[in-house]
Amino acid sequence: MITLGIDTSFHYLTLVLFDEQHILASIQKVAFKKQSELVLVEIEQLFLSCGLKPNALEAIVVTDGPGSYTGLRIGLTIAKVLGSLANVKIYTLSSLQVLAGLDEDIHVLLDARAKRVYYAHYQKGNVIGEEKILPLETLSNQLGPNDRIIGDGALINRETRYPDYTEHFIQLIDKWIPIRDIDALIPRYLKANEDYHP
Amino acid sequence: MRICAIETSCDETAVAIIEDGKTVLSNIVSSQINVHQAFGGVIPEVASRIHVENISLVLNEALSEAKMSLDDVDAFAITHGPGLIGSLHVGLIAAKALAWYTQKPLIPVHHITGHIYANNFVSELTYPMLALVVSGGHTELVYLKEEFDFEILGSTQDDAIGEAYDKVARVMGLSYPGGPMIDKLARTGKPHYKLPKIKTQNPFDFSFSGLKSAVLQLVHKQTEDLNHEDLAFAFQEAAVGELMQKTRLAFDTYSVKHFVLAGGVAANSRLRELVLGLSENYPDVQITIPPLWCCTDNAAMIGAVAYIAFKHGVQADLSLSANPGLDYA
Ligand SMILES: [Zn+2]
């Protein structure tokens, strides 16, 4: 099954093209605020580099949040449109989960602006508790010096660390959530807009 | 040539299938007006969220109503500006994804050119043509010496006319959207209030902020009970009068074979009446006003102009950006 992994939820544009167990091609590049211009150019390149036609695409696994609102809408719009009109199977993963991968024990944090972070604790691909949005202060008090972290660590005076997480898309295959009602798929914004609840 | 056109520049998620720029095979518009009415205006983040909710449904509906599959589409057209950046992004990404997947051309469209070429659904357009563009974001006189050749003769120096209508409606305590409410009230109003005359440096430019301020002053300084009908009448006559005066000046200055009205405010009943009345003094100019369904945003008009743009060699690659302040001339 030719599958495209897409993460546009944050700083990086991450795209992975794979076939069952093997990565055929991937890219991970800083694309903050440029996701919209870059994403389809890079997808096109990915397919060309593998000698594949676009309609060879059979499935998309996309991160559905949390993250930059605009970024989430970019990845999910591609998934919704191709899933709904072109018979491509759609799966989702959490953007925090895909950073954690199958790590034994890791705390993921992503800048949610206004001195807040998107945060989750993951063990071997499973979330401990739930994903949430927290004030920076709350999180720095909560995390001990031995807790391993990934993501925007600098926000709490730790190291900012983004690994190459392209392989995580395949490693997490058991965690993919299949989407049946593709038209109803929406981003998980986490902080719901104060004014509007669908 | 069958074009699948997508329009998400503001608060309507719209998709249409247009054949050869003329025949509407389907035209689906999912409006958010009810949501935004509750807030008294369009909230950009909310608009973007609703576009994402609706986009695949609206695309599917447009294709199925046209009895087509993705394979039958020859090109994808997309409004890439002007408009709300987050809203534009959703349609743009959808169009780029489909253009890539089907390996069909991507045609970028300026929203206002769509409103101008919506008149193509009414009658064959002839050149040189003059267009009066009136909407919530634009007020301008556009001269098309030839097909798809746009020159802006004059534009508003402050508020767009639709914006002025909305602001005046707000101070009068009318509900959103205010333009149609003022139009309705003005129908039964009488000459009573005096509003100042508008002046601009370039004779083809427009200005509405002075008019708006004058209405504000009247409302705030009111000593007697304000007559809403008469106030709406005074404002509408002044605002629409300004549009007509500049239009007549353009008729007298430039060679014009065809005149078209375009944009959201083209739905205004008084403006439509006065524009049609132009033929009395200018019998040689063909005059076209857009159907009411083309005054609100839709994708059919985007498909209409995209067909013409494509004939003129307009095409984009997958790096196409959304541009909230896009110019077309
Ligand atoms: Zn419009």
Coordinates of N, CA and C in Angstrom, one line a residue, chain B residues 1-210:
Chain B
M1 N -14.3 22.7 -22.4 CA -13.4 22.6 -21.3 C -14.2 22.7 -20.0
R2 N -14.0 21.7 -19.1 CA -14.8 21.7 -17.9 C -13.9 22.1 -16.7
I3 N -14.2 23.2 -16.1 CA -13.4 23.7 -15.0 C -14.1 23.5 -13.7
C4 N -13.4 23.0 -12.7 CA -13.9 22.9 -11.3 C -13.3 24.1 -10.6
A5 N -14.2 25.0 -10.2 CA -13.7 26.2 -9.6 C -14.1 26.2 -8.1
I6 N -13.1 26.7 -7.3 CA -13.2 26.7 -5.8 C -13.1 28.1 -5.3
E7 N -13.9 28.5 -4.4 CA -13.9 29.9 -3.9 C -14.1 29.8 -2.4
T8 N -13.1 30.3 -1.6 CA -13.3 30.3 -0.1 C -12.6 31.6 0.4
S9 N -12.8 32.7 -0.3 CA -12.0 33.9 0.1 C -12.6 34.5 1.4
C10 N -13.9 34.3 1.6 CA -14.5 35.0 2.8 C -15.3 34.0 3.6
D11 N -16.6 34.1 3.6 CA -17.4 33.2 4.5 C -18.3 32.3 3.7
E12 N -18.1 32.0 2.4 CA -18.8 31.0 1.7 C -17.9 30.0 1.2
T13 N -18.2 28.7 1.4 CA -17.4 27.6 0.8 C -18.1 27.3 -0.5
A14 N -17.5 27.5 -1.6 CA -18.2 27.4 -2.9 C -17.4 26.6 -3.9
V15 N -18.1 25.7 -4.6 CA -17.5 25.0 -5.7 C -18.5 24.9 -6.9
A16 N -18.0 25.1 -8.1 CA -18.8 25.1 -9.3 C -18.1 24.3 -10.4
I17 N -18.9 23.7 -11.2 CA -18.4 23.1 -12.4 C -18.9 23.9 -13.6
I18 N -18.0 24.5 -14.4 CA -18.4 25.4 -15.5 C -17.8 24.8 -16.8
E19 N -18.7 24.8 -17.8 CA -18.2 24.3 -19.1 C -18.0 25.5 -20.0
D20 N -16.8 25.6 -20.6 CA -16.4 26.6 -21.6 C -16.8 28.0 -21.1
G21 N -16.7 28.3 -19.8 CA -16.8 29.6 -19.2 C -18.2 30.1 -19.2
K22 N -19.2 29.3 -19.7 CA -20.6 29.8 -19.9 C -21.6 29.0 -19.3
T23 N -21.5 27.7 -19.4 CA -22.6 26.8 -18.9 C -22.3 26.3 -17.5
V24 N -23.3 26.6 -16.6 CA -23.1 26.2 -15.2 C -23.6 24.8 -15.1
L25 N -22.7 23.8 -14.9 CA -23.2 22.4 -14.7 C -23.6 22.2 -13.2
S26 N -22.9 22.9 -12.3 CA -23.3 22.9 -10.9 C -22.7 24.1 -10.2
N27 N -23.4 24.5 -9.2 CA -22.9 25.7 -8.5 C -23.4 25.6 -7.0
I28 N -22.5 25.1 -6.1 CA -22.8 24.8 -4.8 C -22.2 25.9 -3.9
V29 N -23.0 26.5 -3.0 CA -22.5 27.5 -2.1 C -23.0 27.1 -0.7
S30 N -22.0 26.9 0.2 CA -22.4 26.6 1.6 C -22.1 27.9 2.4
S31 N -23.1 28.6 2.8 CA -22.9 29.9 3.5 C -22.8 29.7 5.0
Q32 N -21.9 30.6 5.5 CA -21.7 30.6 7.0 C -22.5 31.8 7.6
I33 N -23.3 32.4 6.8 CA -23.9 33.7 7.3 C -24.6 33.6 8.7
N34 N -25.2 32.4 8.9 CA -26.0 32.3 10.2 C -25.0 32.3 11.4
V35 N -23.8 31.7 11.2 CA -22.9 31.7 12.3 C -22.3 33.1 12.5
H36 N -22.0 33.8 11.4 CA -21.4 35.1 11.6 C -22.4 36.2 12.0
Q37 N -23.6 36.0 11.7 CA -24.6 36.9 12.1 C -24.7 37.1 13.6
A38 N -24.5 35.9 14.3 CA -24.5 35.9 15.7 C -23.4 36.8 16.3
F39 N -22.3 37.0 15.6 CA -21.2 37.8 16.1 C -21.2 39.2 15.5
G40 N -22.1 39.5 14.6 CA -22.2 40.8 14.0 C -21.1 41.1 13.0
G41 N -20.5 40.0 12.5 CA -19.5 40.2 11.4 C -18.7 38.9 11.3
V42 N -17.9 38.8 10.3 CA -17.1 37.6 10.0 C -15.9 37.5 10.9
I43 N -15.8 36.4 11.7 CA -14.6 36.2 12.6 C -13.7 35.3 11.7
P44 N -12.5 35.8 11.4 CA -11.7 35.0 10.5 C -11.3 33.6 10.9
E45 N -11.0 33.3 12.1 CA -10.6 32.0 12.6 C -11.9 31.0 12.5
V46 N -13.0 31.6 12.8 CA -14.2 30.8 12.7 C -14.5 30.4 11.2
A47 N -14.3 31.4 10.4 CA -14.6 31.2 8.9 C -13.7 30.1 8.4
S48 N -12.4 30.1 8.8 CA -11.4 29.1 8.4 C -11.8 27.7 8.8
R49 N -12.3 27.6 10.1 CA -12.7 26.3 10.6 C -13.9 25.7 9.9
I50 N -14.8 26.6 9.5 CA -16.0 26.1 8.8 C -15.6 25.7 7.4
H51 N -14.7 26.4 6.8 CA -14.3 26.0 5.4 C -13.7 24.5 5.5
V52 N -12.9 24.2 6.5 CA -12.3 22.9 6.6 C -13.4 21.8 6.8
E53 N -14.4 22.2 7.6 CA -15.5 21.3 7.8 C -16.2 20.9 6.5
N54 N -16.4 22.0 5.7 CA -17.3 21.8 4.5 C -16.6 21.4 3.2
I55 N -15.3 21.6 3.1 CA -14.7 21.6 1.8 C -14.9 20.3 1.0
S56 N -14.8 19.2 1.6 CA -14.9 18.0 0.8 C -16.3 17.7 0.4
L57 N -17.2 18.0 1.4 CA -18.7 17.8 1.1 C -19.1 18.7 -0.1
V58 N -18.7 19.9 -0.1 CA -19.1 20.8 -1.2 C -18.5 20.4 -2.5
L59 N -17.3 20.0 -2.5 CA -16.7 19.5 -3.7 C -17.4 18.3 -4.3
N60 N -17.7 17.3 -3.4 CA -18.5 16.1 -3.8 C -19.8 16.5 -4.4
E61 N -20.5 17.4 -3.7 CA -21.9 17.8 -4.2 C -21.8 18.4 -5.5
A62 N -20.8 19.3 -5.8 CA -20.7 19.9 -7.1 C -20.4 18.9 -8.2
L63 N -19.5 17.9 -7.9 CA -19.3 16.9 -8.9 C -20.5 16.1 -9.2
S64 N -21.2 15.7 -8.1 CA -22.3 14.7 -8.3 C -23.5 15.5 -9.0
E65 N -23.7 16.7 -8.7 CA -24.7 17.5 -9.4 C -24.4 17.6 -10.8
A66 N -23.1 17.8 -11.2 CA -22.7 17.9 -12.6 C -22.6 16.5 -13.2
K67 N -22.9 15.5 -12.5 CA -22.8 14.1 -12.9 C -21.4 13.8 -13.5
M68 N -20.4 14.2 -12.7 CA -19.1 14.0 -13.2 C -18.2 13.3 -12.1
S69 N -17.1 12.7 -12.5 CA -16.1 12.3 -11.5 C -14.9 13.2 -11.7
L70 N -14.0 13.0 -10.8 CA -12.7 13.8 -10.8 C -12.0 13.7 -12.2
D71 N -12.1 12.6 -12.8 CA -11.4 12.3 -14.1 C -12.0 13.2 -15.2
D72 N -13.3 13.7 -15.1 CA -13.9 14.5 -16.1 C -13.5 15.9 -16.1
V73 N -12.8 16.3 -15.0 CA -12.4 17.8 -14.8 C -11.2 18.0 -15.7
D74 N -11.2 19.1 -16.4 CA -10.1 19.5 -17.3 C -9.1 20.4 -16.6
A75 N -9.6 21.2 -15.6 CA -8.7 22.1 -14.9 C -9.4 22.6 -13.6
F76 N -8.5 23.0 -12.7 CA -9.0 23.5 -11.4 C -8.7 25.0 -11.3
A77 N -9.8 25.8 -10.9 CA -9.6 27.2 -10.8 C -9.7 27.6 -9.3
I78 N -8.9 28.5 -8.8 CA -9.0 28.9 -7.4 C -8.8 30.4 -7.2
T79 N -9.7 30.9 -6.3 CA -9.5 32.3 -5.9 C -8.3 32.3 -4.9
H80 N -7.2 33.0 -5.3 CA -6.1 33.0 -4.4 C -5.9 34.4 -3.7
G81 N -6.9 35.3 -3.9 CA -6.9 36.6 -3.3 C -7.8 37.5 -4.0
P82 N -8.1 38.7 -3.5 CA -7.9 39.0 -2.1 C -8.9 38.3 -1.2
G83 N -8.7 38.4 0.1 CA -9.7 37.8 1.1 C -9.0 37.6 2.4
L84 N -9.6 36.7 3.2 CA -9.1 36.4 4.5 C -8.1 35.3 4.3
I85 N -6.9 35.5 4.9 CA -5.8 34.6 4.6 C -6.1 33.1 5.0
G86 N -6.6 32.9 6.1 CA -6.9 31.5 6.6 C -8.0 30.9 5.7
S87 N -9.0 31.7 5.3 CA -10.0 31.1 4.5 C -9.5 30.8 3.1
L88 N -8.7 31.7 2.5 CA -8.1 31.5 1.2 C -7.3 30.2 1.2
H89 N -6.5 29.9 2.3 CA -5.7 28.7 2.4 C -6.4 27.4 2.1
V90 N -7.6 27.3 2.7 CA -8.3 26.0 2.7 C -8.7 25.7 1.2
G91 N -9.2 26.6 0.5 CA -9.6 26.4 -0.9 C -8.4 26.2 -1.8
L92 N -7.3 27.0 -1.5 CA -6.1 26.9 -2.3 C -5.4 25.5 -2.1
I93 N -5.4 25.0 -0.9 CA -4.8 23.7 -0.7 C -5.6 22.6 -1.4
A94 N -6.9 22.8 -1.3 CA -7.8 21.8 -1.9 C -7.6 21.8 -3.4
A95 N -7.5 22.9 -4.0 CA -7.3 23.0 -5.5 C -6.0 22.5 -5.9
K96 N -4.9 22.8 -5.1 CA -3.6 22.4 -5.4 C -3.5 20.8 -5.3
A97 N -4.1 20.3 -4.2 CA -4.1 18.8 -4.0 C -4.7 18.1 -5.2
L98 N -5.9 18.7 -5.7 CA -6.6 18.0 -6.8 C -5.9 18.2 -8.1
A99 N -5.3 19.4 -8.3 CA -4.6 19.6 -9.6 C -3.3 18.7 -9.6
W100 N -2.7 18.5 -8.5 CA -1.5 17.6 -8.5 C -2.0 16.1 -8.7
Y101 N -3.0 15.7 -8.0 CA -3.4 14.3 -8.1 C -3.9 14.0 -9.5
T102 N -4.7 14.9 -10.1 CA -5.2 14.6 -11.4 C -4.3 15.0 -12.5
Q103 N -3.2 15.8 -12.2 CA -2.2 16.3 -13.2 C -2.9 17.2 -14.2
K104 N -3.8 18.0 -13.7 CA -4.5 19.0 -14.5 C -4.1 20.4 -14.2
P105 N -4.3 21.3 -15.1 CA -3.9 22.7 -14.9 C -4.5 23.4 -13.7
L106 N -3.8 24.3 -13.0 CA -4.3 25.0 -11.9 C -4.4 26.5 -12.4
I107 N -5.6 27.1 -12.3 CA -5.8 28.5 -12.8 C -6.0 29.4 -11.6
P108 N -5.1 30.3 -11.4 CA -5.3 31.3 -10.3 C -6.2 32.4 -10.7
V109 N -7.2 32.8 -9.8 CA -8.1 33.8 -10.1 C -8.2 34.9 -9.0
H110 N -8.2 36.1 -9.5 CA -8.5 37.3 -8.6 C -10.0 37.4 -8.4
H111 N -10.4 37.4 -7.1 CA -11.8 37.3 -6.8 C -12.7 38.4 -7.5
I112 N -12.2 39.6 -7.6 CA -12.9 40.7 -8.2 C -13.1 40.4 -9.7
T113 N -12.1 39.9 -10.4 CA -12.3 39.6 -11.8 C -13.4 38.6 -12.0
G114 N -13.6 37.7 -11.0 CA -14.8 36.8 -11.1 C -16.1 37.6 -11.1
H115 N -16.2 38.6 -10.2 CA -17.4 39.4 -10.1 C -17.7 40.1 -11.5
I116 N -16.6 40.6 -12.1 CA -16.7 41.3 -13.3 C -17.2 40.3 -14.4
Y117 N -16.6 39.2 -14.5 CA -16.9 38.3 -15.6 C -18.2 37.4 -15.3
A118 N -18.8 37.6 -14.1 CA -20.1 37.0 -13.8 C -21.1 37.5 -14.8
N119 N -20.9 38.7 -15.3 CA -21.8 39.3 -16.3 C -21.8 38.5 -17.6
N120 N -20.8 37.7 -17.8 CA -20.7 36.8 -19.0 C -21.9 35.8 -19.0
F121 N -22.5 35.6 -17.8 CA -23.6 34.7 -17.7 C -24.9 35.3 -18.2
V122 N -24.8 36.7 -18.3 CA -26.0 37.5 -18.7 C -26.0 37.8 -20.2
S123 N -24.8 38.3 -20.7 CA -24.7 38.6 -22.1 C -23.2 38.5 -22.5
E124 N -23.1 38.4 -23.8 CA -21.7 38.4 -24.4 C -21.1 39.8 -24.1
L125 N -19.8 39.7 -23.6 CA -19.2 41.0 -23.3 C -18.4 41.6 -24.5
T126 N -18.5 42.9 -24.6 CA -17.8 43.6 -25.7 C -16.9 44.6 -25.2
Y127 N -15.9 44.9 -25.9 CA -14.8 45.8 -25.5 C -14.7 47.0 -26.4
P128 N -14.2 48.2 -25.9 CA -13.8 48.4 -24.6 C -14.9 48.4 -23.6
M129 N -14.6 47.9 -22.4 CA -15.7 47.7 -21.4 C -15.3 48.5 -20.1
L130 N -16.3 49.0 -19.5 CA -16.1 49.7 -18.2 C -16.8 48.9 -17.1
A131 N -16.2 48.6 -16.0 CA -16.8 47.9 -14.9 C -16.8 48.8 -13.6
L132 N -18.0 48.9 -13.0 CA -18.0 49.5 -11.7 C -18.1 48.4 -10.6
V133 N -17.0 48.3 -9.9 CA -16.9 47.3 -8.9 C -17.2 47.8 -7.5
V134 N -18.2 47.2 -6.9 CA -18.7 47.7 -5.6 C -18.9 46.6 -4.6
S135 N -18.1 46.6 -3.5 CA -18.3 45.5 -2.6 C -17.8 45.9 -1.2
G136 N -17.7 45.0 -0.3 CA -17.3 45.3 1.1 C -15.8 45.6 1.2
G137 N -15.0 45.3 0.1 CA -13.6 45.5 0.2 C -13.1 46.4 -1.0
H138 N -14.0 46.6 -2.0 CA -13.5 47.3 -3.2 C -14.6 48.3 -3.6
T139 N -14.1 49.4 -4.1 CA -15.0 50.4 -4.9 C -14.1 51.0 -5.9
E140 N -14.3 50.5 -7.2 CA -13.4 51.1 -8.2 C -14.0 51.0 -9.6
L141 N -13.5 51.9 -10.4 CA -13.9 51.9 -11.8 C -12.8 51.2 -12.6
V142 N -13.1 50.2 -13.3 CA -12.1 49.4 -14.0 C -12.4 49.5 -15.5
Y143 N -11.3 49.8 -16.3 CA -11.5 49.9 -17.7 C -10.8 48.7 -18.4
L144 N -11.5 48.0 -19.2 CA -11.0 46.8 -20.0 C -10.9 47.2 -21.4
K145 N -9.8 47.6 -21.9 CA -9.7 48.0 -23.3 C -9.9 46.8 -24.2
E146 N -9.4 45.7 -23.7 CA -9.7 44.4 -24.4 C -10.0 43.4 -23.4
E147 N -10.3 42.2 -23.8 CA -10.7 41.1 -22.9 C -9.5 40.8 -22.0
F148 N -9.8 40.7 -20.7 CA -8.8 40.3 -19.7 C -7.7 41.3 -19.6
D149 N -7.9 42.6 -19.8 CA -6.9 43.6 -19.7 C -7.5 44.7 -18.8
F150 N -7.0 44.7 -17.5 CA -7.7 45.5 -16.5 C -6.8 46.8 -16.2
E151 N -7.5 47.9 -16.2 CA -6.9 49.2 -15.8 C -7.8 49.9 -14.8
I152 N -7.3 50.2 -13.6 CA -8.1 50.8 -12.6 C -8.0 52.3 -12.8
L153 N -9.2 52.9 -13.1 CA -9.3 54.4 -13.4 C -9.3 55.1 -12.1
G154 N -10.0 54.6 -11.1 CA -10.1 55.2 -9.8 C -10.6 54.2 -8.8
S155 N -10.3 54.5 -7.5 CA -10.7 53.6 -6.5 C -10.9 54.4 -5.2
T156 N -11.5 53.7 -4.2 CA -11.8 54.5 -3.0 C -10.6 54.8 -2.2
Q157 N -10.6 56.0 -1.7 CA -9.4 56.6 -0.9 C -9.5 56.2 0.6
D158 N -10.7 55.7 1.0 CA -10.8 55.3 2.4 C -11.7 54.0 2.5
D159 N -12.9 54.1 2.9 CA -13.8 53.0 3.0 C -14.3 52.5 1.7
A160 N -14.5 51.2 1.6 CA -15.2 50.6 0.4 C -16.7 50.9 0.7
I161 N -17.4 51.0 -0.4 CA -18.9 51.3 -0.2 C -19.6 50.4 0.7
G162 N -19.3 49.1 0.5 CA -20.0 48.1 1.4 C -19.7 48.2 2.8
E163 N -18.4 48.6 3.1 CA -17.9 48.9 4.4 C -18.7 50.1 5.0
A164 N -18.8 51.1 4.2 CA -19.5 52.3 4.7 C -21.0 52.0 5.0
Y165 N -21.7 51.2 4.2 CA -23.0 50.8 4.4 C -23.1 50.0 5.8
D166 N -22.1 49.1 6.0 CA -22.1 48.3 7.2 C -21.9 49.2 8.5
K167 N -21.0 50.2 8.3 CA -20.7 51.0 9.5 C -21.9 51.9 9.8
V168 N -22.5 52.5 8.8 CA -23.7 53.3 9.0 C -24.9 52.5 9.6
A169 N -25.0 51.2 9.1 CA -26.1 50.3 9.6 C -25.8 50.1 11.1
R170 N -24.5 49.9 11.5 CA -24.2 49.6 12.9 C -24.6 50.8 13.8
V171 N -24.2 52.1 13.4 CA -24.6 53.2 14.2 C -26.1 53.4 14.3
M172 N -26.8 53.0 13.2 CA -28.3 53.1 13.3 C -28.9 51.9 14.0
G173 N -28.0 51.0 14.5 CA -28.5 49.9 15.3 C -29.2 48.8 14.5
L174 N -28.9 48.7 13.2 CA -29.4 47.7 12.3 C -28.6 46.4 12.4
S175 N -29.2 45.3 12.1 CA -28.4 44.0 12.2 C -27.5 43.7 11.0
Y176 N -26.5 42.9 11.2 CA -25.6 42.5 10.2 C -26.2 41.5 9.2
P177 N -26.0 41.5 7.9 CA -25.2 42.5 7.2 C -26.1 43.7 6.9
G178 N -25.6 44.9 7.1 CA -26.4 46.1 7.2 C -26.8 46.7 5.8
G179 N -26.0 46.4 4.8 CA -26.3 47.0 3.5 C -27.8 46.8 3.0
P180 N -28.2 45.6 3.0 CA -29.6 45.3 2.5 C -30.6 46.0 3.4
M181 N -30.4 46.1 4.7 CA -31.3 46.8 5.6 C -31.5 48.3 5.2
I182 N -30.3 48.9 5.0 CA -30.4 50.3 4.6 C -31.1 50.5 3.3
D183 N -30.8 49.6 2.4 CA -31.5 49.7 1.0 C -33.0 49.6 1.2
K184 N -33.4 48.7 2.1 CA -34.9 48.5 2.3 C -35.5 49.7 3.0
L185 N -34.9 50.2 4.0 CA -35.4 51.4 4.7 C -35.5 52.6 3.8
A186 N -34.4 52.8 2.9 CA -34.3 53.9 2.1 C -35.5 54.0 1.0
R187 N -36.1 52.8 0.7 CA -37.2 52.8 -0.3 C -38.3 53.6 0.2
T188 N -38.5 53.7 1.5 CA -39.7 54.5 2.0 C -39.3 55.8 2.6
G189 N -38.0 56.2 2.5 CA -37.5 57.4 3.0 C -37.8 58.6 2.1
K190 N -37.7 59.8 2.7 CA -37.9 61.1 1.9 C -36.7 62.0 2.1
P191 N -36.6 62.9 1.2 CA -35.5 63.9 1.3 C -35.8 64.7 2.6
H192 N -34.8 64.8 3.5 CA -35.0 65.4 4.8 C -33.7 65.8 5.4
Y193 N -32.8 64.9 5.5 CA -31.4 65.2 6.0 C -30.5 65.6 4.9
K194 N -29.6 66.6 5.3 CA -28.6 67.0 4.3 C -27.2 66.5 4.7
L195 N -26.6 65.8 3.7 CA -25.2 65.2 4.0 C -24.2 66.0 3.1
P196 N -23.0 66.0 3.5 CA -22.0 66.9 2.7 C -21.7 66.3 1.4
K197 N -21.2 67.1 0.5 CA -20.7 66.7 -0.8 C -19.3 66.1 -0.7
I198 N -19.1 65.0 -1.5 CA -17.8 64.4 -1.4 C -16.8 65.0 -2.4
K199 N -15.5 65.1 -2.0 CA -14.5 65.6 -2.9 C -13.3 64.7 -2.9
T200 N -12.7 64.4 -4.1 CA -11.5 63.6 -4.2 C -10.6 64.3 -5.2
Q201 N -9.2 64.0 -5.0 CA -8.3 64.7 -5.9 C -8.4 64.2 -7.3
N202 N -8.3 62.9 -7.5 CA -8.5 62.3 -8.8 C -10.0 62.2 -9.1
P203 N -10.5 62.8 -10.2 CA -11.9 62.8 -10.4 C -12.6 61.4 -10.4
F204 N -11.8 60.4 -10.7 CA -12.4 59.0 -10.7 C -12.3 58.3 -9.4
D205 N -11.7 58.9 -8.4 CA -11.6 58.2 -7.1 C -12.9 58.4 -6.3
F206 N -13.0 57.6 -5.3 CA -14.2 57.6 -4.4 C -13.8 57.9 -3.0
S207 N -14.7 58.4 -2.2 CA -14.4 58.6 -0.8 C -15.8 58.5 -0.1
F208 N -15.8 57.7 1.0 CA -17.1 57.5 1.7 C -16.9 57.8 3.2
S209 N -15.7 58.1 3.7 CA -15.6 58.2 5.1 C -16.2 59.5 5.6
G210 N -16.2 60.6 4.8 CA -16.8 61.8 5.2 C -18.3 61.7 5.4

